[in-house]
Amino acid sequence: MLHICEICVIIHILSMSGRATMSAAARQRGALRKRHFSLFHMSLLYPSSSPVPSPDEPTPGSAAAALSPVAAPAEETGPSLEEMRAAAAGIVERLQRAGHTAYFAGGCVRDHLLGVPAKDFDIATSARPEQVQKLFPRVTDVQGASFGVVRVIENRMHFEVATFRRDGEYRDGRRPETVTYSSAEEDAQRRDFTINGLFFDPVRDEVIDFVGGREDLAAGVIRAIGNPADRFAEDRLRLMRAVRFACTLLRRNRTFVIEPETLAAIREAAPHIAGISAERKRDELSKILTGPRPEIGLDLMDATGLLKAVLPEIDALHGVEQPPQFHPEGDVYTHVRLMLKHLRNAPLVLALSVLLHDVGKPATFAIDETGRIRFSNHETVGAEMAEVILRNLRYSNDIIEQVVVCVRWHMAFKDVKKMKESTLKKFMRRPTFPIELELHRVDCLGCHADLQFYDFLKSRNYSAEEISPPRLITGHDLIGMGIPPGKQLRSILEAVEEAQLSGTVQTHVEAMALARKLASGE
């Protein structure tokens, strides 16, 4: 089966070659793509490696249609988790044989105890950087040695090896001015949260806990180590990290809670998050929104004041009333929160589109002469606001462009039943359509729950070739008829495409006849 992008490339090549005459190979490919177009769209939104729920019983955050069963081409993969763990354990063992204390540290220990696959393995040791360099033939990033950190390469895998240390004064709210080499216990005390202050000895298969992290992990609690105010003053990003851990870590399918003193310290320090770089805030926000419970993340950011400090435009959605006949759930903030509740590990563009789709409503709020609340052009205003917000957070141009399109066109779904067939096909072939369709689904579920337009679109069983067919004529054909390049030529090509998509023109001969008629002004 061809991917939709491959189909677009084929069409482009054919259109450039004069008449769109398919080769035998292309015809063979065409025979293999008699699949519903929605399958191509959904495969873009949810990769084939993701578990696919039944389309008849969509779960929160599910795709709108089943994915294609055809396997994607095999891709080169990196080392397995077992290979990474074995290599990291080998580094620990070599350090211990040389007389040093060495453990796995931080997130990999936490994830191991939660039964979650680790993303990487960090190692903490009593060995100093120069001693690590002597033990291992390949050590990089030695510039980090001033902070006691180097990177060891084993079997083409990179592992961060850090010397146990005690941090000096923090002046920039991110890094210590100095570090002093110390013990494992003192190293644990400088870390952010108890659940991240654990060590694990893979040689002895033993957890080392100086901070009560194992107990908090079992109870599902996020607790700062020592004085919470001190921990947050050291690195202000920890304010958002606390929220992120609380809404993304799961214990028995439940999120974690932030213990009261830590929560109070976050509220107190929330305004200081402004001093953190946009890129670091962006990364934490993305992890919150694409996790298993983004609505919990929104709740915590709201309750702590972080929402007002990081995303004042979303905080402004509070109290913005909506017409109850369409939004029985309440104000705009409540609507967005309910939409987020229907997302589970969603793609970033979809999550950002949900968060920002109604951001233009406060600025466009009005009550008409009948007393009805209206938000005229809120989608246009919201798209402009979304672009500014995302640029300020340093998102990539690609992410911004997709989100802006989703926000700008999210109201168009109410008109799909009125669209001409040609217009509907062009609407559905847009690159962002799968995300827009899922946005529309959760938009409905977050208010009136009427999925009639979503169901209507699902029922349009267009093949990929029907929705984006090869051109029947090209600009070269029209130039050969004596029509010069320019506005008239473009207009005729568009009219012929409209006729082709609506089914009134189906062959090159019919398309040329229509073009001559249009050129003559008939």
Coordinates of C-alpha atoms in Angstrom, one line a residue:
M1 CA 0.0 0.0 0.0
L2 CA 1.2 3.5 -0.8
H3 CA 1.4 6.2 1.8
I4 CA -0.7 9.3 1.0
C5 CA 2.5 11.3 0.6
E6 CA 3.8 8.8 -2.0
I7 CA 0.5 9.2 -3.9
C8 CA 0.9 13.0 -3.9
V9 CA 4.4 12.6 -5.3
I10 CA 3.2 10.3 -8.1
I11 CA 0.4 12.7 -9.0
H12 CA 2.8 15.6 -9.1
I13 CA 5.2 13.7 -11.4
L14 CA 2.4 12.7 -13.7
S15 CA 1.0 16.2 -13.9
M16 CA 4.4 17.6 -14.8
S17 CA 4.9 15.1 -17.6
G18 CA 2.2 16.6 -19.9
R19 CA -0.8 14.3 -20.0
A20 CA -1.4 12.2 -16.9
T21 CA -0.8 8.8 -18.4
M22 CA 0.0 6.2 -15.8
S23 CA 2.8 3.7 -16.4
A24 CA 2.2 0.0 -16.0
A25 CA 4.0 0.1 -12.6
A26 CA 1.8 3.0 -11.5
R27 CA -1.3 1.2 -12.5
Q28 CA -0.2 -1.8 -10.5
R29 CA 0.3 0.4 -7.5
G30 CA -3.1 1.9 -8.1
A31 CA -4.7 -1.5 -7.8
L32 CA -3.1 -1.9 -4.4
R33 CA -4.6 1.3 -2.9
K34 CA -8.3 0.6 -3.0
R35 CA -8.5 1.3 0.6
H36 CA -10.6 3.9 2.3
F37 CA -9.0 7.3 2.4
S38 CA -9.6 7.6 6.2
L39 CA -7.2 4.7 6.8
F40 CA -4.4 6.7 5.2
H41 CA -5.3 9.7 7.3
M42 CA -5.5 7.8 10.6
S43 CA -2.2 6.0 9.9
L44 CA -0.6 9.5 9.9
L45 CA -2.1 10.4 13.3
Y46 CA -1.6 7.1 15.1
P47 CA 1.5 5.0 14.0
S48 CA 1.1 1.4 13.2
S49 CA 3.1 0.5 16.3
S50 CA 0.4 2.0 18.5
P51 CA -2.5 -0.2 19.9
V52 CA -5.5 0.4 17.7
P53 CA -9.0 0.5 19.4
S54 CA -12.1 -0.6 17.6
P55 CA -13.6 2.2 15.5
D56 CA -17.0 1.1 16.7
E57 CA -16.1 1.7 20.3
P58 CA -13.6 4.6 20.3
T59 CA -11.8 5.1 23.6
P60 CA -10.7 8.5 24.8
G61 CA -8.0 9.8 22.4
S62 CA -8.6 7.0 19.9
A63 CA -8.3 7.4 16.1
A64 CA -11.5 8.0 14.2
A65 CA -11.1 4.9 12.1
A66 CA -9.2 1.6 12.1
L67 CA -5.6 1.7 10.9
S68 CA -4.5 -0.1 7.8
P69 CA -3.4 -3.7 8.6
V70 CA -0.5 -3.6 6.1
A71 CA 2.8 -3.5 8.0
A72 CA 5.0 -0.5 7.6
P73 CA 8.5 -1.1 6.1
A74 CA 11.0 -2.3 8.6
E75 CA 13.1 0.5 10.1
E76 CA 16.4 0.4 11.8
T77 CA 16.0 0.3 15.5
G78 CA 18.4 1.3 18.3
P79 CA 19.6 -1.0 21.0
S80 CA 17.0 -2.9 23.0
L81 CA 16.2 -2.0 26.7
E82 CA 17.9 -5.3 27.7
E83 CA 21.0 -4.4 25.8
M84 CA 21.1 -0.9 27.3
R85 CA 20.6 -2.2 30.8
A86 CA 23.3 -4.9 30.4
A87 CA 25.8 -2.3 29.1
A88 CA 25.0 0.0 32.0
A89 CA 25.3 -2.8 34.5
G90 CA 28.6 -3.6 33.0
I91 CA 29.8 -0.1 33.6
V92 CA 28.7 -0.3 37.3
E93 CA 30.4 -3.6 37.7
R94 CA 33.7 -2.4 36.3
L95 CA 33.6 0.7 38.6
Q96 CA 32.9 -1.5 41.6
R97 CA 35.7 -3.9 40.7
A98 CA 38.0 -0.9 40.7
G99 CA 37.0 -0.2 44.3
H100 CA 34.4 2.5 43.7
T101 CA 30.8 2.7 44.7
A102 CA 28.5 2.8 41.7
Y103 CA 24.7 2.6 41.2
F104 CA 22.0 3.3 38.7
A105 CA 20.4 6.6 39.6
G106 CA 17.3 8.7 39.2
G107 CA 14.6 8.1 36.7
C108 CA 15.6 4.6 35.6
V109 CA 15.3 3.4 39.2
R110 CA 11.9 5.0 39.6
D111 CA 10.7 3.6 36.3
H112 CA 12.0 0.1 37.1
L113 CA 10.1 0.1 40.4
L114 CA 7.0 1.3 38.7
G115 CA 7.3 -1.5 36.1
V116 CA 7.8 1.0 33.3
P117 CA 10.5 0.6 30.6
A118 CA 13.4 3.0 31.3
K119 CA 14.3 5.6 28.6
D120 CA 18.0 5.7 29.6
F121 CA 20.3 4.6 32.4
D122 CA 22.2 7.1 34.4
I123 CA 25.0 6.1 36.7
A124 CA 26.2 7.7 39.9
T125 CA 29.6 6.8 41.4
S126 CA 32.2 7.7 44.0
A127 CA 34.8 7.7 41.1
R128 CA 35.9 11.1 40.0
P129 CA 35.8 12.0 36.3
E130 CA 39.6 11.5 35.8
Q131 CA 39.2 8.0 37.4
V132 CA 36.3 7.2 35.1
Q133 CA 38.4 8.2 32.1
K134 CA 41.2 5.8 33.1
L135 CA 38.8 2.9 33.4
F136 CA 37.0 3.3 30.1
P137 CA 38.5 3.7 26.6
R138 CA 35.8 5.9 25.2
V139 CA 34.7 8.9 27.3
T140 CA 33.2 12.1 25.9
D141 CA 31.7 15.3 27.1
V142 CA 34.7 15.8 29.4
Q143 CA 33.8 19.5 29.5
G144 CA 31.1 18.4 32.0
A145 CA 33.8 17.1 34.3
S146 CA 33.8 20.4 36.2
F147 CA 30.3 19.3 37.4
G148 CA 31.5 15.8 37.9
V149 CA 29.7 14.4 34.8
V150 CA 31.2 12.5 31.8
R151 CA 29.7 10.3 29.1
V152 CA 30.9 6.7 28.7
I153 CA 30.4 5.0 25.3
E154 CA 29.9 1.2 25.4
N155 CA 28.8 -0.7 22.3
R156 CA 27.8 2.6 20.6
M157 CA 25.6 3.4 23.5
H158 CA 26.1 6.6 25.6
F159 CA 25.8 6.6 29.4
E160 CA 26.0 9.6 31.7
V161 CA 28.3 8.8 34.6
A162 CA 28.2 11.4 37.4
T163 CA 30.3 11.6 40.5
F164 CA 28.5 11.8 43.8
R165 CA 28.4 15.5 44.7
R166 CA 27.0 18.3 46.9
D167 CA 25.9 21.4 45.0
G168 CA 27.0 24.9 45.9
E169 CA 25.0 28.1 45.7
Y170 CA 22.4 28.5 42.9
R171 CA 22.3 32.0 41.5
D172 CA 20.6 31.6 38.1
G173 CA 17.7 29.3 39.2
R174 CA 19.2 26.5 37.2
R175 CA 22.8 25.5 37.9
P176 CA 25.0 25.5 41.0
E177 CA 28.0 27.9 41.0
T178 CA 30.2 25.1 42.3
V179 CA 30.1 21.4 43.2
T180 CA 31.9 19.4 45.8
Y181 CA 32.4 15.7 45.5
S182 CA 30.7 13.8 48.3
S183 CA 28.9 10.6 49.3
A184 CA 25.9 8.8 47.8
E185 CA 23.7 10.0 50.6
E186 CA 24.6 13.6 50.1
D187 CA 24.1 13.2 46.4
A188 CA 20.6 11.9 47.0
Q189 CA 19.8 14.9 49.2
R190 CA 20.6 17.4 46.4
R191 CA 18.0 15.9 44.0
D192 CA 14.5 17.2 43.3
F193 CA 11.9 14.7 44.5
T194 CA 12.2 11.6 46.7
I195 CA 11.0 9.3 43.9
N196 CA 14.0 10.6 41.8
G197 CA 16.5 10.2 44.7
L198 CA 16.7 6.5 44.6
F199 CA 19.7 4.4 43.7
F200 CA 19.9 0.8 42.5
D201 CA 22.8 -1.6 42.5
P202 CA 22.4 -4.0 39.5
V203 CA 25.2 -6.2 40.7
R204 CA 23.6 -6.9 44.1
D205 CA 20.0 -6.3 42.9
E206 CA 19.5 -3.9 45.7
V207 CA 17.6 -0.5 46.0
I208 CA 19.4 2.1 48.1
D209 CA 17.1 4.7 49.5
F210 CA 18.3 7.6 51.7
V211 CA 15.3 9.9 51.2
G212 CA 12.1 7.8 51.6
G213 CA 11.5 7.6 47.9
R214 CA 10.5 4.0 47.8
E215 CA 7.7 4.7 50.3
D216 CA 6.5 7.7 48.3
L217 CA 6.6 5.8 45.1
A218 CA 4.4 3.0 46.6
A219 CA 2.0 5.7 47.9
G220 CA 1.9 7.6 44.6
V221 CA 3.3 10.8 46.2
I222 CA 5.4 13.6 44.7
R223 CA 7.5 15.1 47.6
A224 CA 10.4 17.5 47.4
I225 CA 13.6 16.3 49.1
G226 CA 14.3 18.4 52.2
N227 CA 12.9 22.0 52.1
P228 CA 10.7 22.3 49.1
A229 CA 11.3 26.1 48.8
D230 CA 15.1 25.4 48.6
R231 CA 14.7 22.7 45.9
F232 CA 12.5 25.0 43.7
A233 CA 14.9 27.9 44.2
E234 CA 17.7 25.8 42.9
D235 CA 16.0 25.1 39.6
R236 CA 12.6 26.8 38.9
L237 CA 11.8 24.3 36.2
R238 CA 11.2 21.8 39.0
L239 CA 7.9 23.6 39.5
M240 CA 6.6 22.3 36.2
R241 CA 8.4 18.9 36.6
A242 CA 6.4 18.3 39.8
V243 CA 3.2 18.8 37.8
R244 CA 4.5 16.6 35.0
F245 CA 5.4 13.7 37.2
A246 CA 2.1 14.0 39.0
C247 CA 0.0 13.6 35.8
T248 CA 2.3 11.3 33.8
L249 CA 3.4 8.7 36.4
L250 CA 0.9 6.0 37.0
R251 CA 0.6 3.6 39.9
R252 CA -2.2 1.0 39.6
N253 CA -3.6 3.2 36.8
R254 CA -3.8 6.2 39.0
T255 CA -1.9 9.5 38.8
F256 CA 0.3 10.7 41.7
V257 CA -0.5 13.5 44.1
I258 CA 1.7 16.3 45.2
E259 CA 2.1 16.3 49.0
P260 CA 0.8 19.5 50.7
E261 CA 4.1 21.2 51.6
T262 CA 5.5 20.7 48.2
L263 CA 2.3 21.9 46.6
A264 CA 2.3 25.1 48.8
A265 CA 5.9 25.8 47.8
I266 CA 5.0 25.5 44.1
R267 CA 2.1 28.1 44.6
E268 CA 4.5 30.4 46.4
A269 CA 7.2 30.1 43.7
A270 CA 5.0 29.9 40.6
P271 CA 5.6 33.5 39.4
H272 CA 9.3 32.8 39.2
I273 CA 8.8 30.3 36.4
A274 CA 9.0 33.4 34.2
G275 CA 12.7 33.3 34.6
I276 CA 13.0 29.9 32.9
S277 CA 13.8 29.8 29.2
A278 CA 10.9 29.3 26.8
E279 CA 12.4 26.1 25.4
R280 CA 12.6 24.4 28.8
K281 CA 9.0 25.4 29.7
R282 CA 7.9 24.2 26.2
D283 CA 9.4 20.8 26.7
E284 CA 7.7 20.3 30.1
L285 CA 4.3 21.5 28.7
S286 CA 4.6 19.1 25.8
K287 CA 5.2 16.2 28.1
I288 CA 2.2 17.2 30.3
L289 CA -0.1 17.5 27.3
T290 CA 0.9 14.3 25.6
G291 CA 0.8 12.2 28.7
P292 CA -1.9 9.8 29.9
R293 CA -3.8 12.4 31.9
P294 CA -3.3 15.9 30.5
E295 CA -6.5 17.3 32.2
I296 CA -4.8 16.5 35.6
G297 CA -1.8 18.5 34.4
L298 CA -4.0 21.4 33.5
D299 CA -5.8 21.2 36.9
L300 CA -2.5 21.3 38.8
M301 CA -1.0 24.1 36.7
D302 CA -4.2 26.1 37.3
A303 CA -4.3 25.3 41.1
T304 CA -0.7 26.3 41.6
G305 CA -0.7 29.5 39.5
L306 CA 1.6 28.0 36.9
L307 CA -1.0 28.3 34.2
K308 CA -1.4 32.0 34.7
A309 CA 2.4 32.4 34.7
V310 CA 3.1 30.1 31.6
L311 CA -0.2 30.4 29.6
P312 CA -2.1 33.5 30.7
E313 CA -4.3 33.1 27.6
I314 CA -5.6 29.8 28.8
D315 CA -6.1 31.1 32.3
A316 CA -8.3 33.8 30.7
L317 CA -10.7 31.2 29.6
H318 CA -12.1 30.9 33.2
G319 CA -15.5 32.5 33.5
V320 CA -16.1 33.0 29.8
E321 CA -19.7 31.9 29.4
Q322 CA -20.9 30.0 26.4
P323 CA -24.4 29.4 24.9
P324 CA -25.9 26.6 27.0
Q325 CA -27.8 25.1 24.1
F326 CA -24.4 24.1 22.6
H327 CA -22.2 24.1 25.7
P328 CA -24.1 22.7 28.6
E329 CA -20.8 21.9 30.3
G330 CA -20.2 25.6 31.3
D331 CA -17.4 28.1 30.5
V332 CA -14.7 27.8 28.0
Y333 CA -12.1 26.6 30.5
T334 CA -14.3 23.8 31.5
H335 CA -14.9 22.9 27.9
V336 CA -11.1 22.7 27.1
R337 CA -10.5 20.6 30.3
L338 CA -13.2 18.1 29.3
M339 CA -11.6 17.8 25.8
L340 CA -8.2 17.1 27.3
K341 CA -9.9 14.4 29.4
H342 CA -10.6 12.6 26.2
L343 CA -6.9 12.5 25.2
R344 CA -4.6 9.7 26.2
N345 CA -0.9 10.0 25.1
A346 CA -2.1 12.1 22.1
P347 CA 0.1 13.4 19.3
L348 CA 1.5 16.8 20.2
V349 CA -0.2 18.7 17.4
L350 CA -3.6 17.3 18.5
A351 CA -3.0 18.1 22.2
L352 CA -1.9 21.7 21.4
S353 CA -4.8 22.2 19.1
V354 CA -7.2 21.1 21.8
L355 CA -5.6 23.4 24.3
L356 CA -5.7 26.4 21.9
H357 CA -8.7 25.9 19.7
D358 CA -11.0 28.3 21.6
V359 CA -8.3 30.7 22.8
G360 CA -9.9 33.4 20.7
K361 CA -13.2 33.3 22.6
P362 CA -12.6 35.8 25.3
A363 CA -11.6 38.5 22.8
T364 CA -14.7 37.8 20.6
F365 CA -17.3 37.4 23.3
A366 CA -20.5 39.2 22.5
I367 CA -24.3 39.0 23.2
D368 CA -26.6 39.7 20.3
E369 CA -30.0 41.4 20.2
T370 CA -31.7 38.1 21.1
G371 CA -29.6 37.6 24.2
R372 CA -27.5 34.8 22.6
I373 CA -23.8 34.6 23.3
R374 CA -21.7 34.6 20.2
F375 CA -18.0 34.4 19.4
S376 CA -17.9 35.6 15.8
N377 CA -14.6 34.7 14.0
H378 CA -13.1 33.3 17.2
E379 CA -11.4 30.6 15.1
T380 CA -9.5 33.3 13.1
V381 CA -8.6 35.3 16.1
G382 CA -7.7 32.1 17.9
A383 CA -5.4 31.0 15.1
E384 CA -3.5 34.3 15.2
M385 CA -3.2 34.0 19.0
A386 CA -2.1 30.4 18.8
E387 CA 0.7 31.3 16.5
V388 CA 2.0 34.0 18.8
I389 CA 1.8 31.7 21.9
L390 CA 3.6 28.9 20.2
R391 CA 6.3 31.1 18.7
N392 CA 6.9 32.6 22.2
L393 CA 7.3 29.0 23.5
R394 CA 9.8 28.3 20.6
Y395 CA 7.8 25.5 19.0
S396 CA 9.0 24.4 15.6
N397 CA 7.6 26.1 12.4
D398 CA 6.1 22.7 11.4
I399 CA 4.2 22.3 14.7
I400 CA 3.0 25.9 14.6
E401 CA 1.7 25.7 11.1
Q402 CA -0.2 22.5 11.8
V403 CA -1.8 23.8 15.0
V404 CA -2.7 27.2 13.4
V405 CA -4.5 25.3 10.6
C406 CA -6.4 23.1 13.0
V407 CA -7.5 26.1 15.1
R408 CA -8.5 28.2 12.1
W409 CA -10.7 25.6 10.5
H410 CA -12.2 23.8 13.5
M411 CA -15.6 25.4 13.0
A412 CA -15.7 24.2 9.3
F413 CA -17.0 20.8 10.3
K414 CA -20.5 22.1 11.0
D415 CA -20.8 22.8 7.2
V416 CA -19.5 19.4 5.8
K417 CA -23.0 18.2 5.0
K418 CA -23.6 21.3 2.9
M419 CA -20.4 21.0 1.0
K420 CA -20.3 20.1 -2.7
E421 CA -18.6 16.7 -3.3
S422 CA -15.6 18.4 -4.8
T423 CA -15.3 20.8 -1.9
L424 CA -15.6 18.0 0.6
K425 CA -12.9 15.9 -1.1
K426 CA -10.5 18.9 -1.1
F427 CA -11.4 19.4 2.6
M428 CA -10.6 15.8 3.4
R429 CA -7.3 15.6 1.5
R430 CA -5.6 18.4 3.5
P431 CA -2.5 17.2 5.3
T432 CA -3.9 18.2 8.7
F433 CA -7.3 16.5 8.2
P434 CA -6.7 13.5 10.5
I435 CA -5.8 15.8 13.3
E436 CA -8.7 18.2 12.6
L437 CA -11.1 15.2 12.5
E438 CA -9.9 14.0 15.9
L439 CA -10.1 17.6 17.2
H440 CA -13.7 17.8 16.1
R441 CA -14.5 14.5 17.8
V442 CA -13.2 15.5 21.2
D443 CA -14.6 19.0 20.7
C444 CA -18.1 17.4 20.5
L445 CA -17.4 15.1 23.3
G446 CA -16.4 18.0 25.5
C447 CA -19.8 19.7 25.1
H448 CA -23.0 18.4 23.5
A449 CA -21.6 15.0 22.4
D450 CA -23.4 15.2 19.0
L451 CA -21.1 13.3 16.6
Q452 CA -23.3 13.6 13.5
F453 CA -20.7 15.5 11.4
Y454 CA -17.9 13.2 12.5
D455 CA -20.0 10.1 11.6
F456 CA -20.9 11.7 8.3
L457 CA -17.2 12.1 7.4
K458 CA -16.4 8.6 8.6
S459 CA -19.1 7.3 6.2
R460 CA -17.4 9.0 3.2
N461 CA -15.6 5.9 1.9
Y462 CA -13.5 7.6 -0.7
S463 CA -10.4 5.8 -2.0
A464 CA -7.1 7.7 -2.1
E465 CA -7.3 8.0 -5.8
E466 CA -10.9 9.4 -5.7
I467 CA -10.0 12.1 -3.2
S468 CA -6.7 13.1 -4.9
P469 CA -6.8 11.8 -8.5
P470 CA -4.1 12.4 -11.1
R471 CA -4.9 15.5 -13.1
L472 CA -6.7 14.8 -16.4
I473 CA -5.0 17.9 -18.0
T474 CA -2.0 20.1 -17.2
G475 CA -0.9 23.5 -17.8
H476 CA 1.1 22.2 -20.8
D477 CA -2.1 21.0 -22.4
L478 CA -3.7 24.5 -22.0
I479 CA -0.6 26.3 -23.3
G480 CA -0.8 24.0 -26.3
M481 CA -4.3 25.3 -26.9
G482 CA -2.9 28.8 -27.0
I483 CA -3.8 29.9 -23.4
P484 CA -0.8 31.8 -22.0
P485 CA 0.3 31.2 -18.4
G486 CA -1.6 33.4 -16.0
K487 CA -4.9 33.9 -14.2
Q488 CA -7.1 32.4 -16.9
L489 CA -5.0 29.2 -17.1
R490 CA -5.1 28.7 -13.4
S491 CA -8.8 29.3 -13.3
I492 CA -9.5 26.7 -16.0
L493 CA -7.3 24.1 -14.3
E494 CA -9.2 24.7 -11.1
A495 CA -12.6 24.4 -12.8
V496 CA -11.6 21.2 -14.5
E497 CA -10.4 19.7 -11.2
E498 CA -13.7 20.7 -9.6
A499 CA -15.6 18.8 -12.4
Q500 CA -13.2 15.8 -12.0
L501 CA -13.8 15.6 -8.2
S502 CA -17.5 15.9 -8.7
G503 CA -17.5 13.1 -11.3
T504 CA -18.8 15.2 -14.2
V505 CA -15.5 14.9 -16.1
Q506 CA -13.7 11.5 -16.1
T507 CA -11.4 11.4 -19.1
H508 CA -8.7 13.5 -20.7
V509 CA -10.9 14.0 -23.7
E510 CA -13.8 15.3 -21.6
A511 CA -11.4 17.5 -19.6
M512 CA -10.0 19.1 -22.8
A513 CA -13.5 19.7 -24.1
L514 CA -14.5 21.5 -20.9
A515 CA -11.3 23.5 -21.0
R516 CA -12.0 24.7 -24.6
K517 CA -15.5 25.6 -23.6
L518 CA -14.2 27.6 -20.6
A519 CA -11.5 29.3 -22.7
S520 CA -14.1 30.4 -25.3
G521 CA -16.2 32.0 -22.6
E522 CA -19.2 29.7 -23.3

